[in-house]
Short mmCIF file of C-alpha atoms in Angstrom, two decimals:
data_model
loop_
_atom_site.label_atom_id
_atom_site.label_comp_id
_atom_site.label_asym_id
_atom_site.label_seq_id
_atom_site.Cartn_x
_atom_site.Cartn_y
_atom_site.Cartn_z
CA ASP T 179 101.36 27.53 38.23
CA ALA T 180 98.51 26.53 40.49
CA ASP T 181 99.32 24.07 43.27
CA VAL T 182 96.06 22.13 42.84
CA THR T 183 94.59 21.74 39.37
CA GLN T 184 91.36 20.16 38.18
CA THR T 185 90.26 19.02 34.74
CA PRO T 186 87.91 19.65 33.13
CA ARG T 187 86.79 23.01 34.49
CA ASN T 188 83.34 22.68 32.97
CA ARG T 189 81.48 19.65 31.67
CA ILE T 190 78.00 19.06 30.35
CA THR T 191 76.94 15.45 29.98
CA LYS T 192 73.84 13.31 29.67
CA THR T 193 72.16 11.01 32.13
CA GLY T 194 73.77 7.57 32.19
CA LYS T 195 77.17 8.65 30.92
CA ARG T 196 80.40 7.81 32.75
CA ILE T 197 82.38 10.87 33.77
CA MET T 198 85.85 11.23 35.28
CA LEU T 199 87.07 14.36 37.03
CA GLU T 200 90.79 14.62 37.58
CA CYS T 201 92.83 16.36 40.24
CA SER T 202 96.57 16.92 40.38
CA GLN T 203 98.66 18.65 43.02
CA THR T 204 102.25 19.83 43.33
CA LYS T 205 102.12 20.56 47.05
CA GLY T 206 103.53 17.18 48.03
CA HIS T 207 100.59 16.52 50.34
CA ASP T 208 99.55 12.97 51.17
CA ARG T 209 95.94 13.87 51.99
CA MET T 210 93.46 14.57 49.22
CA TYR T 211 89.71 15.14 49.19
CA TRP T 212 86.76 15.41 46.83
CA TYR T 213 83.82 17.66 47.69
CA ARG T 214 80.68 18.75 45.98
CA GLN T 215 79.02 22.09 46.59
CA ASP T 216 75.37 22.84 46.01
CA PRO T 217 73.72 26.22 46.59
CA GLY T 218 72.77 26.65 50.25
CA LEU T 219 74.25 23.32 51.32
CA GLY T 220 77.91 24.10 51.73
CA LEU T 221 80.71 21.66 50.99
CA ARG T 222 79.98 17.96 51.35
CA LEU T 223 82.71 15.35 51.43
CA ILE T 224 82.48 12.58 48.82
CA TYR T 225 85.74 10.66 49.32
CA TYR T 226 89.10 11.23 50.92
CA SER T 227 92.50 9.62 50.83
CA PHE T 228 95.26 9.96 53.41
CA ASP T 229 97.85 8.26 51.23
CA VAL T 230 98.11 6.26 48.01
CA LYS T 231 96.89 3.05 49.62
CA ASP T 232 94.14 4.67 51.68
CA ILE T 233 90.65 5.45 50.33
CA ASN T 234 87.71 6.38 52.54
CA LYS T 235 84.07 7.17 51.91
CA GLY T 236 82.79 10.54 52.94
CA GLU T 237 79.32 11.79 53.73
CA ILE T 238 77.85 11.31 50.23
CA SER T 239 79.82 8.60 48.39
CA ASP T 240 76.87 6.79 46.74
CA GLY T 241 77.07 7.06 42.96
CA TYR T 242 80.75 8.00 43.01
CA SER T 243 84.09 6.17 42.98
CA VAL T 244 87.67 7.34 43.22
CA SER T 245 91.16 6.29 42.26
CA ARG T 246 94.42 7.48 43.84
CA GLN T 247 96.88 6.85 41.07
CA ALA T 248 99.83 8.50 42.80
CA GLN T 249 100.49 10.90 45.63
CA ALA T 250 99.83 13.76 43.24
CA LYS T 251 96.70 12.43 41.51
CA PHE T 252 93.20 11.71 42.76
CA SER T 253 90.36 11.07 40.31
CA LEU T 254 86.62 11.07 40.89
CA SER T 255 84.29 9.02 38.68
CA LEU T 256 80.56 9.09 38.22
CA GLU T 257 79.78 5.65 36.83
CA SER T 258 76.34 6.57 35.54
CA ALA T 259 75.63 10.27 35.90
CA ILE T 260 72.22 11.48 37.03
CA PRO T 261 70.80 15.03 37.04
CA ASN T 262 71.03 15.46 40.83
CA GLN T 263 74.79 15.12 40.51
CA THR T 264 74.83 18.51 38.84
CA ALA T 265 77.06 20.56 41.14
CA LEU T 266 80.38 22.29 41.61
CA TYR T 267 83.09 19.76 42.48
CA PHE T 268 86.25 20.67 44.36
CA CYS T 269 89.41 18.74 45.00
CA ALA T 270 91.50 19.68 48.03
CA THR T 271 94.75 18.67 49.71
CA SER T 272 96.08 19.02 53.23
CA ASP T 273 99.11 18.35 55.35
CA PRO T 274 98.64 17.28 58.98
CA SER T 275 101.84 19.08 59.95
CA ASP T 276 100.16 22.33 58.85
CA HIS T 277 97.04 21.87 61.05
CA ASN T 278 95.29 20.22 58.11
CA GLU T 279 94.53 23.50 56.35
CA GLN T 280 92.91 22.49 53.09
CA PHE T 281 94.04 23.89 49.74
CA PHE T 282 91.47 23.79 46.99
CA GLY T 283 91.58 23.37 43.26
CA PRO T 284 89.61 25.79 41.06
CA GLY T 285 86.60 23.49 40.81
CA THR T 286 84.76 21.62 38.09
CA ARG T 287 81.25 22.71 37.17
CA LEU T 288 79.35 19.59 36.13
CA THR T 289 75.93 19.66 34.52
CA VAL T 290 74.04 16.40 33.96
CA LEU T 291 71.11 16.73 31.57
CA GLY G 105 74.98 14.49 64.67
CA GLN G 106 77.47 17.14 63.76
CA ASN G 107 76.24 20.62 63.06
CA ILE G 108 77.64 24.02 62.22
CA ASP G 109 75.36 27.05 62.13
CA GLN G 110 76.05 30.42 60.59
CA PRO G 111 73.73 33.09 59.20
CA THR G 112 72.74 32.62 55.59
CA GLU G 113 73.25 36.21 54.52
CA MET G 114 74.44 39.53 55.95
CA THR G 115 74.61 43.03 54.54
CA ALA G 116 77.08 45.73 55.55
CA THR G 117 78.31 49.09 54.34
CA GLU G 118 81.68 49.81 52.78
CA GLY G 119 84.11 51.06 55.41
CA ALA G 120 82.14 49.57 58.29
CA ILE G 121 82.76 46.54 60.55
CA VAL G 122 80.85 43.25 60.37
CA GLN G 123 80.89 40.21 62.63
CA ILE G 124 79.93 36.78 61.26
CA ASN G 125 79.05 34.23 63.92
CA CYS G 126 79.46 30.48 63.85
CA THR G 127 78.25 27.94 66.40
CA TYR G 128 79.18 24.29 66.27
CA GLN G 129 78.39 20.89 67.74
CA THR G 130 80.88 18.30 66.60
CA SER G 131 82.39 14.98 67.60
CA GLY G 132 85.55 16.34 69.09
CA PHE G 133 87.43 19.48 68.21
CA ASN G 134 90.83 19.93 66.63
CA GLY G 135 90.53 23.46 65.36
CA LEU G 136 88.24 25.86 63.55
CA PHE G 137 88.82 27.41 60.15
CA TRP G 138 87.37 30.37 58.32
CA TYR G 139 87.51 30.42 54.53
CA GLN G 140 86.47 33.06 52.02
CA GLN G 141 84.77 32.02 48.80
CA HIS G 142 83.91 34.32 45.93
CA ALA G 143 81.06 33.17 43.71
CA GLY G 144 82.10 30.29 41.46
CA GLU G 145 85.62 30.18 42.86
CA ALA G 146 87.50 27.94 45.27
CA PRO G 147 87.48 28.61 49.02
CA THR G 148 90.63 30.31 50.28
CA PHE G 149 91.99 30.13 53.81
CA LEU G 150 91.49 33.09 56.14
CA SER G 151 92.18 31.90 59.67
CA TYR G 152 92.66 29.00 62.05
CA ASN G 153 91.86 28.90 65.79
CA VAL G 154 92.53 26.01 68.09
CA LEU G 155 92.87 27.84 71.41
CA ASP G 156 90.39 30.25 72.96
CA GLY G 157 90.86 33.87 72.14
CA LEU G 158 91.29 36.30 69.32
CA GLU G 159 93.59 35.90 66.33
CA GLU G 160 94.19 39.08 64.36
CA LYS G 161 95.43 39.20 60.80
CA GLY G 162 95.22 42.60 59.17
CA ARG G 163 91.62 43.66 58.64
CA PHE G 164 90.36 40.21 59.63
CA SER G 165 90.17 38.74 63.13
CA SER G 166 88.77 35.44 64.34
CA PHE G 167 87.63 34.56 67.85
CA LEU G 168 87.07 31.17 69.45
CA SER G 169 85.34 30.00 72.63
CA ARG G 170 85.58 26.22 72.86
CA SER G 171 83.40 26.02 75.98
CA LYS G 172 80.58 27.78 74.14
CA GLY G 173 81.12 26.08 70.78
CA TYR G 174 81.32 29.54 69.25
CA SER G 175 83.46 31.52 66.88
CA TYR G 176 83.20 34.75 65.01
CA LEU G 177 84.98 36.37 62.10
CA LEU G 178 85.37 40.13 62.34
CA LEU G 179 85.99 42.13 59.19
CA LYS G 180 87.04 45.76 59.58
CA GLU G 181 87.21 48.62 57.08
CA LEU G 182 85.04 46.70 54.67
CA GLN G 183 85.85 46.93 51.00
CA MET G 184 83.68 46.02 48.04
CA LYS G 185 86.01 43.10 47.29
CA ASP G 186 85.01 41.57 50.64
CA SER G 187 81.66 40.66 49.10
CA ALA G 188 81.84 36.87 49.21
CA SER G 189 80.69 33.86 51.18
CA TYR G 190 82.46 33.09 54.44
CA LEU G 191 82.66 29.45 55.44
CA CYS G 192 83.16 28.18 58.97
CA ALA G 193 84.61 24.67 59.31
CA VAL G 194 85.55 22.53 62.31
CA LEU G 195 88.16 19.77 62.36
CA ASP G 196 86.54 16.93 64.29
CA SER G 197 88.03 14.08 66.31
CA ASN G 198 88.75 12.13 63.10
CA TYR G 199 90.49 15.15 61.62
CA GLN G 200 87.69 15.59 59.12
CA LEU G 201 86.54 19.11 58.28
CA ILE G 202 82.86 19.67 58.99
CA TRP G 203 81.60 22.63 56.97
CA GLY G 204 78.93 25.19 57.63
CA ALA G 205 76.73 26.24 54.72
CA GLY G 206 78.43 29.63 54.55
CA THR G 207 77.39 33.24 55.09
CA LYS G 208 76.93 35.38 52.02
CA LEU G 209 78.20 38.88 52.81
CA ILE G 210 76.88 41.73 50.68
CA ILE G 211 78.75 45.02 50.84
CA LYS G 212 76.90 48.17 49.85
CA PRO G 213 78.57 51.46 48.93
#
């Protein structure tokens, strides 16, 4: 089984809808991240969490919110989706004792019409 | 601001050697990573450098010069499956990964 899983893998939705992307991990890592990837722009950090009680905004947090329900679960919400949030979304985890190498989930392809 | 530069695209021939360069300007430095990403898939870890010098791992090697803000990834004996994007990322003073936009490597027979 994969160490980092994301659901759904693909989602098409309409402008204005609320969307939740979920991430679960079995690696036992405290640190979790949400990124979006757009063609030619690389990975951009949306939010990150260093433990269950710690939530931090990343580079592009506007229009997004997160919830860290447990060490193993980190959810990303789009309160009111807009077309420029169409992207590939990745969840990742890391462990500072392992030089913070990040392990990625398979990604969620989100299309907002 | 923080910046990582790498070429957008490179082309190489199967069996040959290719070097992908990365230059960075970041707030602090706690290590540099190279990841491989096939189209539509998740990035996967290739290498980590925190000290100057060359790290070799099979067909792949990664070099770091902290004084020059420079790294390269060297791929030898190229195979068609090496066609992918290669992402350079630097761990800054806040232990956040700053990502380059990636280099798309095209391997031709």
